mmCIF file with all atom_site columns, C-alpha atoms in Angstrom:
data_model
loop_
_atom_site.group_PDB
_atom_site.id
_atom_site.type_symbol
_atom_site.label_atom_id
_atom_site.label_alt_id
_atom_site.label_comp_id
_atom_site.label_asym_id
_atom_site.label_entity_id
_atom_site.label_seq_id
_atom_site.pdbx_PDB_ins_code
_atom_site.Cartn_x
_atom_site.Cartn_y
_atom_site.Cartn_z
_atom_site.occupancy
_atom_site.B_iso_or_equiv
_atom_site.pdbx_formal_charge
_atom_site.auth_seq_id
_atom_site.auth_comp_id
_atom_site.auth_asym_id
_atom_site.auth_atom_id
_atom_site.pdbx_PDB_model_num
ATOM 1   C CA . MET A 1 1   ? 51.447  69.830 61.964 1.00 45.00 ? 1   MET A CA 1
ATOM 2   C CA . ASN A 1 2   ? 52.062  69.718 65.699 1.00 55.00 ? 2   ASN A CA 1
ATOM 3   C CA . LEU A 1 3   ? 49.345  71.989 67.073 1.00 83.00 ? 3   LEU A CA 1
ATOM 4   C CA . PRO A 1 4   ? 48.424  71.218 70.700 1.00 89.00 ? 4   PRO A CA 1
ATOM 5   C CA . LEU A 1 5   ? 44.782  72.201 70.148 1.00 92.00 ? 5   LEU A CA 1
ATOM 6   C CA . ILE A 1 6   ? 44.372  69.721 67.290 1.00 92.00 ? 6   ILE A CA 1
ATOM 7   C CA . ASN A 1 7   ? 46.215  66.998 69.191 1.00 93.00 ? 7   ASN A CA 1
ATOM 8   C CA . ASP A 1 8   ? 44.051  67.515 72.274 1.00 94.00 ? 8   ASP A CA 1
ATOM 9   C CA . ALA A 1 9   ? 40.848  67.501 70.218 1.00 93.00 ? 9   ALA A CA 1
ATOM 10  C CA . LEU A 1 10  ? 41.865  64.172 68.679 1.00 94.00 ? 10  LEU A CA 1
ATOM 11  C CA . ALA A 1 11  ? 42.808  62.832 72.114 1.00 94.00 ? 11  ALA A CA 1
ATOM 12  C CA . MET A 1 12  ? 39.343  63.740 73.403 1.00 94.00 ? 12  MET A CA 1
ATOM 13  C CA . LEU A 1 13  ? 37.810  61.671 70.609 1.00 93.00 ? 13  LEU A CA 1
ATOM 14  C CA . ARG A 1 14  ? 39.880  58.775 71.976 1.00 93.00 ? 14  ARG A CA 1
ATOM 15  C CA . LEU A 1 15  ? 38.450  59.583 75.439 1.00 93.00 ? 15  LEU A CA 1
ATOM 16  C CA . GLN A 1 16  ? 41.836  60.735 76.709 1.00 94.00 ? 16  GLN A CA 1
ATOM 17  C CA . PHE A 1 17  ? 41.286  63.755 78.951 1.00 95.00 ? 17  PHE A CA 1
ATOM 18  C CA . GLN A 1 18  ? 43.725  66.001 80.815 1.00 94.00 ? 18  GLN A CA 1
ATOM 19  C CA . PRO A 1 19  ? 43.583  68.389 83.803 1.00 93.00 ? 19  PRO A CA 1
ATOM 20  C CA . LEU A 1 20  ? 41.889  71.690 82.961 1.00 92.00 ? 20  LEU A CA 1
ATOM 21  C CA . ALA A 1 21  ? 45.177  73.580 83.193 1.00 93.00 ? 21  ALA A CA 1
ATOM 22  C CA . HIS A 1 22  ? 46.441  71.526 80.238 1.00 94.00 ? 22  HIS A CA 1
ATOM 23  C CA . TYR A 1 23  ? 43.943  73.063 77.787 1.00 93.00 ? 23  TYR A CA 1
ATOM 24  C CA . GLN A 1 24  ? 45.562  76.486 77.513 1.00 94.00 ? 24  GLN A CA 1
ATOM 25  C CA . TYR A 1 25  ? 46.439  77.640 73.999 1.00 93.00 ? 25  TYR A CA 1
ATOM 26  C CA . PRO A 1 26  ? 47.771  80.743 72.237 1.00 92.00 ? 26  PRO A CA 1
ATOM 27  C CA . THR A 1 27  ? 45.076  83.314 71.517 1.00 92.00 ? 27  THR A CA 1
ATOM 28  C CA . ARG A 1 28  ? 45.645  83.077 67.761 1.00 92.00 ? 28  ARG A CA 1
ATOM 29  C CA . HIS A 1 29  ? 44.939  79.334 67.830 1.00 93.00 ? 29  HIS A CA 1
ATOM 30  C CA . LEU A 1 30  ? 41.704  79.863 69.748 1.00 93.00 ? 30  LEU A CA 1
ATOM 31  C CA . ALA A 1 31  ? 40.680  82.686 67.396 1.00 93.00 ? 31  ALA A CA 1
ATOM 32  C CA . MET A 1 32  ? 41.276  80.512 64.334 1.00 93.00 ? 32  MET A CA 1
ATOM 33  C CA . ALA A 1 33  ? 39.331  77.617 65.852 1.00 93.00 ? 33  ALA A CA 1
ATOM 34  C CA . LEU A 1 34  ? 36.401  79.885 66.755 1.00 94.00 ? 34  LEU A CA 1
ATOM 35  C CA . LEU A 1 35  ? 36.413  81.300 63.221 1.00 93.00 ? 35  LEU A CA 1
ATOM 36  C CA . LEU A 1 36  ? 36.259  77.779 61.780 1.00 92.00 ? 36  LEU A CA 1
ATOM 37  C CA . LEU A 1 37  ? 33.398  76.882 64.129 1.00 93.00 ? 37  LEU A CA 1
ATOM 38  C CA . GLY A 1 38  ? 31.598  80.062 63.050 1.00 91.00 ? 38  GLY A CA 1
ATOM 39  C CA . VAL A 1 39  ? 32.024  79.152 59.378 1.00 91.00 ? 39  VAL A CA 1
ATOM 40  C CA . VAL A 1 40  ? 30.652  75.654 60.044 1.00 89.00 ? 40  VAL A CA 1
ATOM 41  C CA . ALA A 1 41  ? 27.667  77.094 61.929 1.00 88.00 ? 41  ALA A CA 1
ATOM 42  C CA . ALA A 1 42  ? 27.017  79.520 59.061 1.00 86.00 ? 42  ALA A CA 1
ATOM 43  C CA . ALA A 1 43  ? 27.146  76.664 56.549 1.00 82.00 ? 43  ALA A CA 1
ATOM 44  C CA . SER A 1 44  ? 24.396  74.900 58.510 1.00 78.00 ? 44  SER A CA 1
ATOM 45  C CA . ALA A 1 45  ? 22.210  78.017 58.720 1.00 74.00 ? 45  ALA A CA 1
ATOM 46  C CA . PRO A 1 46  ? 18.867  78.225 56.874 1.00 70.00 ? 46  PRO A CA 1
ATOM 47  C CA . ALA A 1 47  ? 19.042  79.569 53.340 1.00 70.00 ? 47  ALA A CA 1
ATOM 48  C CA . GLY A 1 48  ? 18.151  83.192 52.733 1.00 70.00 ? 48  GLY A CA 1
ATOM 49  C CA . MET A 1 49  ? 19.708  84.688 55.866 1.00 73.00 ? 49  MET A CA 1
ATOM 50  C CA . GLY A 1 50  ? 21.753  87.165 53.830 1.00 74.00 ? 50  GLY A CA 1
ATOM 51  C CA . GLU A 1 51  ? 25.155  87.633 52.260 1.00 82.00 ? 51  GLU A CA 1
ATOM 52  C CA . PRO A 1 52  ? 27.524  84.739 53.078 1.00 84.00 ? 52  PRO A CA 1
ATOM 53  C CA . LEU A 1 53  ? 30.169  86.991 54.657 1.00 89.00 ? 53  LEU A CA 1
ATOM 54  C CA . ASN A 1 54  ? 27.555  88.640 56.879 1.00 86.00 ? 54  ASN A CA 1
ATOM 55  C CA . VAL A 1 55  ? 26.184  85.262 57.953 1.00 87.00 ? 55  VAL A CA 1
ATOM 56  C CA . ILE A 1 56  ? 29.703  84.013 58.729 1.00 89.00 ? 56  ILE A CA 1
ATOM 57  C CA . LEU A 1 57  ? 30.385  87.179 60.743 1.00 90.00 ? 57  LEU A CA 1
ATOM 58  C CA . PHE A 1 58  ? 27.144  86.759 62.683 1.00 88.00 ? 58  PHE A CA 1
ATOM 59  C CA . PHE A 1 59  ? 27.765  83.125 63.604 1.00 90.00 ? 59  PHE A CA 1
ATOM 60  C CA . THR A 1 60  ? 31.436  83.710 64.400 1.00 93.00 ? 60  THR A CA 1
ATOM 61  C CA . VAL A 1 61  ? 30.480  86.477 66.826 1.00 93.00 ? 61  VAL A CA 1
ATOM 62  C CA . TYR A 1 62  ? 27.780  84.278 68.338 1.00 92.00 ? 62  TYR A CA 1
ATOM 63  C CA . VAL A 1 63  ? 30.033  81.220 68.726 1.00 93.00 ? 63  VAL A CA 1
ATOM 64  C CA . THR A 1 64  ? 32.802  83.341 70.244 1.00 94.00 ? 64  THR A CA 1
ATOM 65  C CA . LEU A 1 65  ? 30.554  85.129 72.747 1.00 95.00 ? 65  LEU A CA 1
ATOM 66  C CA . GLU A 1 66  ? 28.735  81.933 73.684 1.00 95.00 ? 66  GLU A CA 1
ATOM 67  C CA . THR A 1 67  ? 32.053  80.146 74.270 1.00 95.00 ? 67  THR A CA 1
ATOM 68  C CA . LEU A 1 68  ? 33.450  82.957 76.417 1.00 95.00 ? 68  LEU A CA 1
ATOM 69  C CA . LEU A 1 69  ? 30.240  83.348 78.442 1.00 95.00 ? 69  LEU A CA 1
ATOM 70  C CA . TYR A 1 70  ? 29.879  79.605 78.957 1.00 96.00 ? 70  TYR A CA 1
ATOM 71  C CA . GLY A 1 71  ? 33.500  79.428 80.076 1.00 95.00 ? 71  GLY A CA 1
ATOM 72  C CA . ARG A 1 72  ? 32.991  82.187 82.643 1.00 95.00 ? 72  ARG A CA 1
ATOM 73  C CA . PHE A 1 73  ? 29.730  80.657 83.838 1.00 95.00 ? 73  PHE A CA 1
ATOM 74  C CA . MET A 1 74  ? 31.274  77.226 84.305 1.00 94.00 ? 74  MET A CA 1
ATOM 75  C CA . GLN A 1 75  ? 34.243  78.750 86.137 1.00 93.00 ? 75  GLN A CA 1
ATOM 76  C CA . TRP A 1 76  ? 31.742  80.202 88.596 1.00 94.00 ? 76  TRP A CA 1
ATOM 77  C CA . TRP A 1 77  ? 29.871  76.888 88.721 1.00 93.00 ? 77  TRP A CA 1
ATOM 78  C CA . LEU A 1 78  ? 33.032  74.917 89.500 1.00 92.00 ? 78  LEU A CA 1
ATOM 79  C CA . ARG A 1 79  ? 34.108  77.377 92.181 1.00 91.00 ? 79  ARG A CA 1
ATOM 80  C CA . ARG A 1 80  ? 30.698  77.029 93.820 1.00 89.00 ? 80  ARG A CA 1
ATOM 81  C CA . ALA A 1 81  ? 31.450  73.310 94.051 1.00 86.00 ? 81  ALA A CA 1
ATOM 82  C CA . SER A 1 82  ? 34.704  74.138 95.875 1.00 83.00 ? 82  SER A CA 1
ATOM 83  C CA . VAL A 1 83  ? 36.987  73.374 92.929 1.00 82.00 ? 83  VAL A CA 1
ATOM 84  C CA . ALA A 1 84  ? 40.211  75.265 93.603 1.00 80.00 ? 84  ALA A CA 1
ATOM 85  C CA . ASP A 1 85  ? 42.260  77.202 91.055 1.00 85.00 ? 85  ASP A CA 1
ATOM 86  C CA . VAL A 1 86  ? 39.895  76.953 88.095 1.00 88.00 ? 86  VAL A CA 1
ATOM 87  C CA . PRO A 1 87  ? 41.809  78.097 84.976 1.00 91.00 ? 87  PRO A CA 1
ATOM 88  C CA . SER A 1 88  ? 40.311  79.534 81.807 1.00 92.00 ? 88  SER A CA 1
ATOM 89  C CA . LEU A 1 89  ? 37.951  76.986 80.290 1.00 94.00 ? 89  LEU A CA 1
ATOM 90  C CA . THR A 1 90  ? 37.913  78.461 76.785 1.00 94.00 ? 90  THR A CA 1
ATOM 91  C CA . GLY A 1 91  ? 40.501  76.011 75.471 1.00 94.00 ? 91  GLY A CA 1
ATOM 92  C CA . THR A 1 92  ? 38.660  73.032 76.938 1.00 95.00 ? 92  THR A CA 1
ATOM 93  C CA . ILE A 1 93  ? 35.398  74.151 75.335 1.00 95.00 ? 93  ILE A CA 1
ATOM 94  C CA . VAL A 1 94  ? 37.000  74.763 71.940 1.00 95.00 ? 94  VAL A CA 1
ATOM 95  C CA . ALA A 1 95  ? 38.846  71.429 71.932 1.00 95.00 ? 95  ALA A CA 1
ATOM 96  C CA . ALA A 1 96  ? 35.665  69.534 72.809 1.00 94.00 ? 96  ALA A CA 1
ATOM 97  C CA . SER A 1 97  ? 33.703  71.476 70.170 1.00 93.00 ? 97  SER A CA 1
ATOM 98  C CA . ALA A 1 98  ? 36.163  70.659 67.389 1.00 92.00 ? 98  ALA A CA 1
ATOM 99  C CA . ILE A 1 99  ? 34.053  67.653 66.408 1.00 91.00 ? 99  ILE A CA 1
ATOM 100 C CA . GLN A 1 100 ? 31.520  70.175 65.052 1.00 89.00 ? 100 GLN A CA 1
ATOM 101 C CA . LEU A 1 101 ? 33.924  70.687 62.143 1.00 88.00 ? 101 LEU A CA 1
ATOM 102 C CA . LEU A 1 102 ? 32.693  67.320 60.842 1.00 86.00 ? 102 LEU A CA 1
ATOM 103 C CA . ASP A 1 103 ? 29.113  68.581 60.602 1.00 84.00 ? 103 ASP A CA 1
ATOM 104 C CA . PRO A 1 104 ? 29.341  69.783 56.958 1.00 79.00 ? 104 PRO A CA 1
ATOM 105 C CA . LEU A 1 105 ? 30.032  66.175 55.919 1.00 79.00 ? 105 LEU A CA 1
ATOM 106 C CA . SER A 1 106 ? 26.440  65.341 56.875 1.00 77.00 ? 106 SER A CA 1
ATOM 107 C CA . SER A 1 107 ? 25.244  67.436 53.913 1.00 73.00 ? 107 SER A CA 1
ATOM 108 C CA . TRP A 1 108 ? 26.384  64.621 51.614 1.00 76.00 ? 108 TRP A CA 1
ATOM 109 C CA . LEU A 1 109 ? 23.754  62.347 53.148 1.00 76.00 ? 109 LEU A CA 1
ATOM 110 C CA . PRO A 1 110 ? 19.997  62.229 52.418 1.00 77.00 ? 110 PRO A CA 1
ATOM 111 C CA . ASP A 1 111 ? 18.092  64.924 54.315 1.00 75.00 ? 111 ASP A CA 1
ATOM 112 C CA . ASP A 1 112 ? 16.543  62.638 56.941 1.00 79.00 ? 112 ASP A CA 1
ATOM 113 C CA . VAL A 1 113 ? 19.851  60.872 57.581 1.00 83.00 ? 113 VAL A CA 1
ATOM 114 C CA . ALA A 1 114 ? 21.760  64.183 57.561 1.00 79.00 ? 114 ALA A CA 1
ATOM 115 C CA . SER A 1 115 ? 19.614  65.636 60.342 1.00 82.00 ? 115 SER A CA 1
ATOM 116 C CA . VAL A 1 116 ? 20.222  62.565 62.510 1.00 87.00 ? 116 VAL A CA 1
ATOM 117 C CA . ALA A 1 117 ? 23.957  62.666 61.776 1.00 85.00 ? 117 ALA A CA 1
ATOM 118 C CA . SER A 1 118 ? 24.151  66.377 62.611 1.00 84.00 ? 118 SER A CA 1
ATOM 119 C CA . MET A 1 119 ? 22.287  65.834 65.875 1.00 88.00 ? 119 MET A CA 1
ATOM 120 C CA . THR A 1 120 ? 24.565  62.910 66.736 1.00 90.00 ? 120 THR A CA 1
ATOM 121 C CA . ILE A 1 121 ? 27.668  65.044 66.176 1.00 90.00 ? 121 ILE A CA 1
ATOM 122 C CA . GLY A 1 122 ? 26.222  67.724 68.446 1.00 89.00 ? 122 GLY A CA 1
ATOM 123 C CA . MET A 1 123 ? 25.440  65.204 71.181 1.00 93.00 ? 123 MET A CA 1
ATOM 124 C CA . ILE A 1 124 ? 28.928  63.704 70.978 1.00 93.00 ? 124 ILE A CA 1
ATOM 125 C CA . GLY A 1 125 ? 30.434  67.188 71.275 1.00 93.00 ? 125 GLY A CA 1
ATOM 126 C CA . LEU A 1 126 ? 28.329  67.886 74.363 1.00 94.00 ? 126 LEU A CA 1
ATOM 127 C CA . TRP A 1 127 ? 29.281  64.555 75.914 1.00 95.00 ? 127 TRP A CA 1
ATOM 128 C CA . LEU A 1 128 ? 32.990  65.177 75.267 1.00 95.00 ? 128 LEU A CA 1
ATOM 129 C CA . LEU A 1 129 ? 32.732  68.626 76.846 1.00 95.00 ? 129 LEU A CA 1
ATOM 130 C CA . VAL A 1 130 ? 30.911  67.333 79.924 1.00 96.00 ? 130 VAL A CA 1
ATOM 131 C CA . SER A 1 131 ? 33.408  64.464 80.237 1.00 95.00 ? 131 SER A CA 1
ATOM 132 C CA . ALA A 1 132 ? 36.425  66.774 79.903 1.00 95.00 ? 132 ALA A CA 1
ATOM 133 C CA . LEU A 1 133 ? 35.105  69.210 82.510 1.00 95.00 ? 133 LEU A CA 1
ATOM 134 C CA . SER A 1 134 ? 34.171  66.341 84.819 1.00 94.00 ? 134 SER A CA 1
ATOM 135 C CA . PHE A 1 135 ? 37.606  64.727 84.534 1.00 95.00 ? 135 PHE A CA 1
ATOM 136 C CA . GLY A 1 136 ? 39.466  68.010 84.976 1.00 92.00 ? 136 GLY A CA 1
ATOM 137 C CA . SER A 1 137 ? 37.423  69.228 87.930 1.00 91.00 ? 137 SER A CA 1
ATOM 138 C CA . GLY A 1 138 ? 36.739  65.959 89.717 1.00 90.00 ? 138 GLY A CA 1
ATOM 139 C CA . LEU A 1 139 ? 32.991  66.644 89.721 1.00 91.00 ? 139 LEU A CA 1
ATOM 140 C CA . THR A 1 140 ? 30.397  64.194 88.470 1.00 93.00 ? 140 THR A CA 1
ATOM 141 C CA . LYS A 1 141 ? 29.151  64.395 84.889 1.00 94.00 ? 141 LYS A CA 1
ATOM 142 C CA . LEU A 1 142 ? 25.651  65.012 86.239 1.00 94.00 ? 142 LEU A CA 1
ATOM 143 C CA . ARG A 1 143 ? 26.790  68.126 88.076 1.00 93.00 ? 143 ARG A CA 1
ATOM 144 C CA . ILE A 1 144 ? 28.586  69.431 84.980 1.00 94.00 ? 144 ILE A CA 1
ATOM 145 C CA . LEU A 1 145 ? 25.515  68.716 82.849 1.00 95.00 ? 145 LEU A CA 1
ATOM 146 C CA . LEU A 1 146 ? 23.314  70.550 85.348 1.00 95.00 ? 146 LEU A CA 1
ATOM 147 C CA . GLY A 1 147 ? 25.516  73.628 85.071 1.00 94.00 ? 147 GLY A CA 1
ATOM 148 C CA . THR A 1 148 ? 25.373  73.386 81.278 1.00 94.00 ? 148 THR A CA 1
ATOM 149 C CA . LEU A 1 149 ? 21.573  73.203 81.344 1.00 95.00 ? 149 LEU A CA 1
ATOM 150 C CA . MET A 1 150 ? 21.450  76.233 83.631 1.00 94.00 ? 150 MET A CA 1
ATOM 151 C CA . PHE A 1 151 ? 23.486  78.160 81.062 1.00 94.00 ? 151 PHE A CA 1
ATOM 152 C CA . ALA A 1 152 ? 21.107  77.250 78.209 1.00 93.00 ? 152 ALA A CA 1
ATOM 153 C CA . PRO A 1 153 ? 18.730  80.221 78.785 1.00 92.00 ? 153 PRO A CA 1
ATOM 154 C CA . VAL A 1 154 ? 21.735  82.569 78.638 1.00 92.00 ? 154 VAL A CA 1
ATOM 155 C CA . ALA A 1 155 ? 22.749  81.121 75.260 1.00 91.00 ? 155 ALA A CA 1
ATOM 156 C CA . LEU A 1 156 ? 19.172  81.457 74.010 1.00 89.00 ? 156 LEU A CA 1
ATOM 157 C CA . PHE A 1 157 ? 18.962  85.077 75.166 1.00 91.00 ? 157 PHE A CA 1
ATOM 158 C CA . LEU A 1 158 ? 22.322  85.817 73.540 1.00 90.00 ? 158 LEU A CA 1
ATOM 159 C CA . SER A 1 159 ? 21.148  84.424 70.196 1.00 87.00 ? 159 SER A CA 1
ATOM 160 C CA . PHE A 1 160 ? 17.935  86.470 70.428 1.00 85.00 ? 160 PHE A CA 1
ATOM 161 C CA . VAL A 1 161 ? 19.796  89.711 71.190 1.00 89.00 ? 161 VAL A CA 1
ATOM 162 C CA . LEU A 1 162 ? 22.384  89.167 68.456 1.00 89.00 ? 162 LEU A CA 1
ATOM 163 C CA . MET A 1 163 ? 19.733  88.206 65.897 1.00 85.00 ? 163 MET A CA 1
ATOM 164 C CA . ASN A 1 164 ? 17.688  91.312 66.683 1.00 85.00 ? 164 ASN A CA 1
ATOM 165 C CA . GLY A 1 165 ? 20.792  93.488 66.490 1.00 86.00 ? 165 GLY A CA 1
ATOM 166 C CA . ALA A 1 166 ? 22.004  91.942 63.232 1.00 84.00 ? 166 ALA A CA 1
ATOM 167 C CA . THR A 1 167 ? 18.599  92.183 61.561 1.00 84.00 ? 167 THR A CA 1
ATOM 168 C CA . GLY A 1 168 ? 18.225  95.761 62.767 1.00 82.00 ? 168 GLY A CA 1
ATOM 169 C CA . LEU A 1 169 ? 21.537  96.648 61.127 1.00 81.00 ? 169 LEU A CA 1
ATOM 170 C CA . GLY A 1 170 ? 20.532  94.833 57.952 1.00 80.00 ? 170 GLY A CA 1
ATOM 171 C CA . LEU A 1 171 ? 23.386  92.339 58.188 1.00 78.00 ? 171 LEU A CA 1
ATOM 172 C CA . VAL A 1 172 ? 21.212  89.221 58.167 1.00 80.00 ? 172 VAL A CA 1
ATOM 173 C CA . THR A 1 173 ? 17.576  88.282 57.691 1.00 79.00 ? 173 THR A CA 1
ATOM 174 C CA . MET A 1 174 ? 15.749  86.414 60.415 1.00 72.00 ? 174 MET A CA 1
ATOM 175 C CA . PRO A 1 175 ? 14.868  82.861 59.274 1.00 67.00 ? 175 PRO A CA 1
ATOM 176 C CA . GLU A 1 176 ? 11.187  82.335 58.466 1.00 68.00 ? 176 GLU A CA 1
ATOM 177 C CA . GLU A 1 177 ? 10.887  79.538 61.028 1.00 65.00 ? 177 GLU A CA 1
ATOM 178 C CA . LEU A 1 178 ? 12.120  81.858 63.772 1.00 61.00 ? 178 LEU A CA 1
ATOM 179 C CA . GLN A 1 179 ? 9.824   84.649 62.599 1.00 62.00 ? 179 GLN A CA 1
ATOM 180 C CA . ARG A 1 180 ? 6.807   82.347 62.796 1.00 66.00 ? 180 ARG A CA 1
ATOM 181 C CA . ALA A 1 181 ? 7.841   81.095 66.238 1.00 61.00 ? 181 ALA A CA 1
ATOM 182 C CA . LEU A 1 182 ? 8.197   84.660 67.541 1.00 58.00 ? 182 LEU A CA 1
ATOM 183 C CA . GLN A 1 183 ? 4.855   85.668 66.042 1.00 65.00 ? 183 GLN A CA 1
ATOM 184 C CA . GLN A 1 184 ? 3.145   82.708 67.687 1.00 68.00 ? 184 GLN A CA 1
ATOM 185 C CA . ALA A 1 185 ? 4.779   83.554 71.017 1.00 57.00 ? 185 ALA A CA 1
ATOM 186 C CA . GLU A 1 186 ? 3.616   87.178 70.725 1.00 61.00 ? 186 GLU A CA 1
ATOM 187 C CA . GLN A 1 187 ? 0.078   86.096 69.849 1.00 65.00 ? 187 GLN A CA 1
ATOM 188 C CA . GLN A 1 188 ? -0.031  83.762 72.834 1.00 66.00 ? 188 GLN A CA 1
ATOM 189 C CA . ALA A 1 189 ? 1.318   86.503 75.096 1.00 59.00 ? 189 ALA A CA 1
ATOM 190 C CA . ASP A 1 190 ? -1.312  88.950 73.811 1.00 64.00 ? 190 ASP A CA 1
ATOM 191 C CA . ALA A 1 191 ? -4.098  86.409 74.184 1.00 63.00 ? 191 ALA A CA 1
ATOM 192 C CA . LYS A 1 192 ? -3.283  85.550 77.801 1.00 58.00 ? 192 LYS A CA 1
ATOM 193 C CA . PRO A 1 193 ? -4.116  88.995 79.302 1.00 56.00 ? 193 PRO A CA 1
ATOM 194 C CA . ALA A 1 194 ? -7.371  88.992 77.329 1.00 53.00 ? 194 ALA A CA 1
ATOM 195 C CA . ASP A 1 195 ? -8.300  85.583 78.737 1.00 56.00 ? 195 ASP A CA 1
ATOM 196 C CA . ASP A 1 196 ? -7.428  86.721 82.264 1.00 54.00 ? 196 ASP A CA 1
ATOM 197 C CA . SER A 1 197 ? -9.607  89.824 81.871 1.00 53.00 ? 197 SER A CA 1
ATOM 198 C CA . ALA A 1 198 ? -12.515 87.731 80.644 1.00 53.00 ? 198 ALA A CA 1
ATOM 199 C CA . GLN A 1 199 ? -12.211 85.419 83.641 1.00 57.00 ? 199 GLN A CA 1
ATOM 200 C CA . VAL A 1 200 ? -12.209 88.369 86.054 1.00 53.00 ? 200 VAL A CA 1
ATOM 201 C CA . GLN A 1 201 ? -15.384 89.787 84.493 1.00 54.00 ? 201 GLN A CA 1
#
């Protein structure tokens, strides 16, 4: 099968990068790749989030929106660094993220090893993305990584908004770990004004 997206993803694993204009693919290929990434993300989700199709829909929407927003943000970031004629970065992001499709294989390993393997796959994907954007733009990897870190709060906010919306519609159930984290954050936020008032008195 001679699909440019697959060929470019494999080339990235061999550390062979191209100009950013090279990573432009048909919309249907990008849509299929984003769907596969959404399915993989759903497979790694905590148990008990809801019906499998709903969970797949949730993660596919999240992966797609995060990819599009990150692409737009990094276009702006590259233009701020005086990079001329920045094309769409969606294809570059998807090609670099294709390694995430290997993540389900980590489930065959013992739990402690699987978590390390999954984290390693994620780090490799990030490094490939930073390297591809650095090569294509001519900027340093550090500058690309800085832009990626600046986008992280946007991705976190997006996940929070989508999770609230999906739970409100009854599509998915918020994971218990996230519920406890939010409850602790709310308790800390409520306790801080009380402490401030006590100090004033």
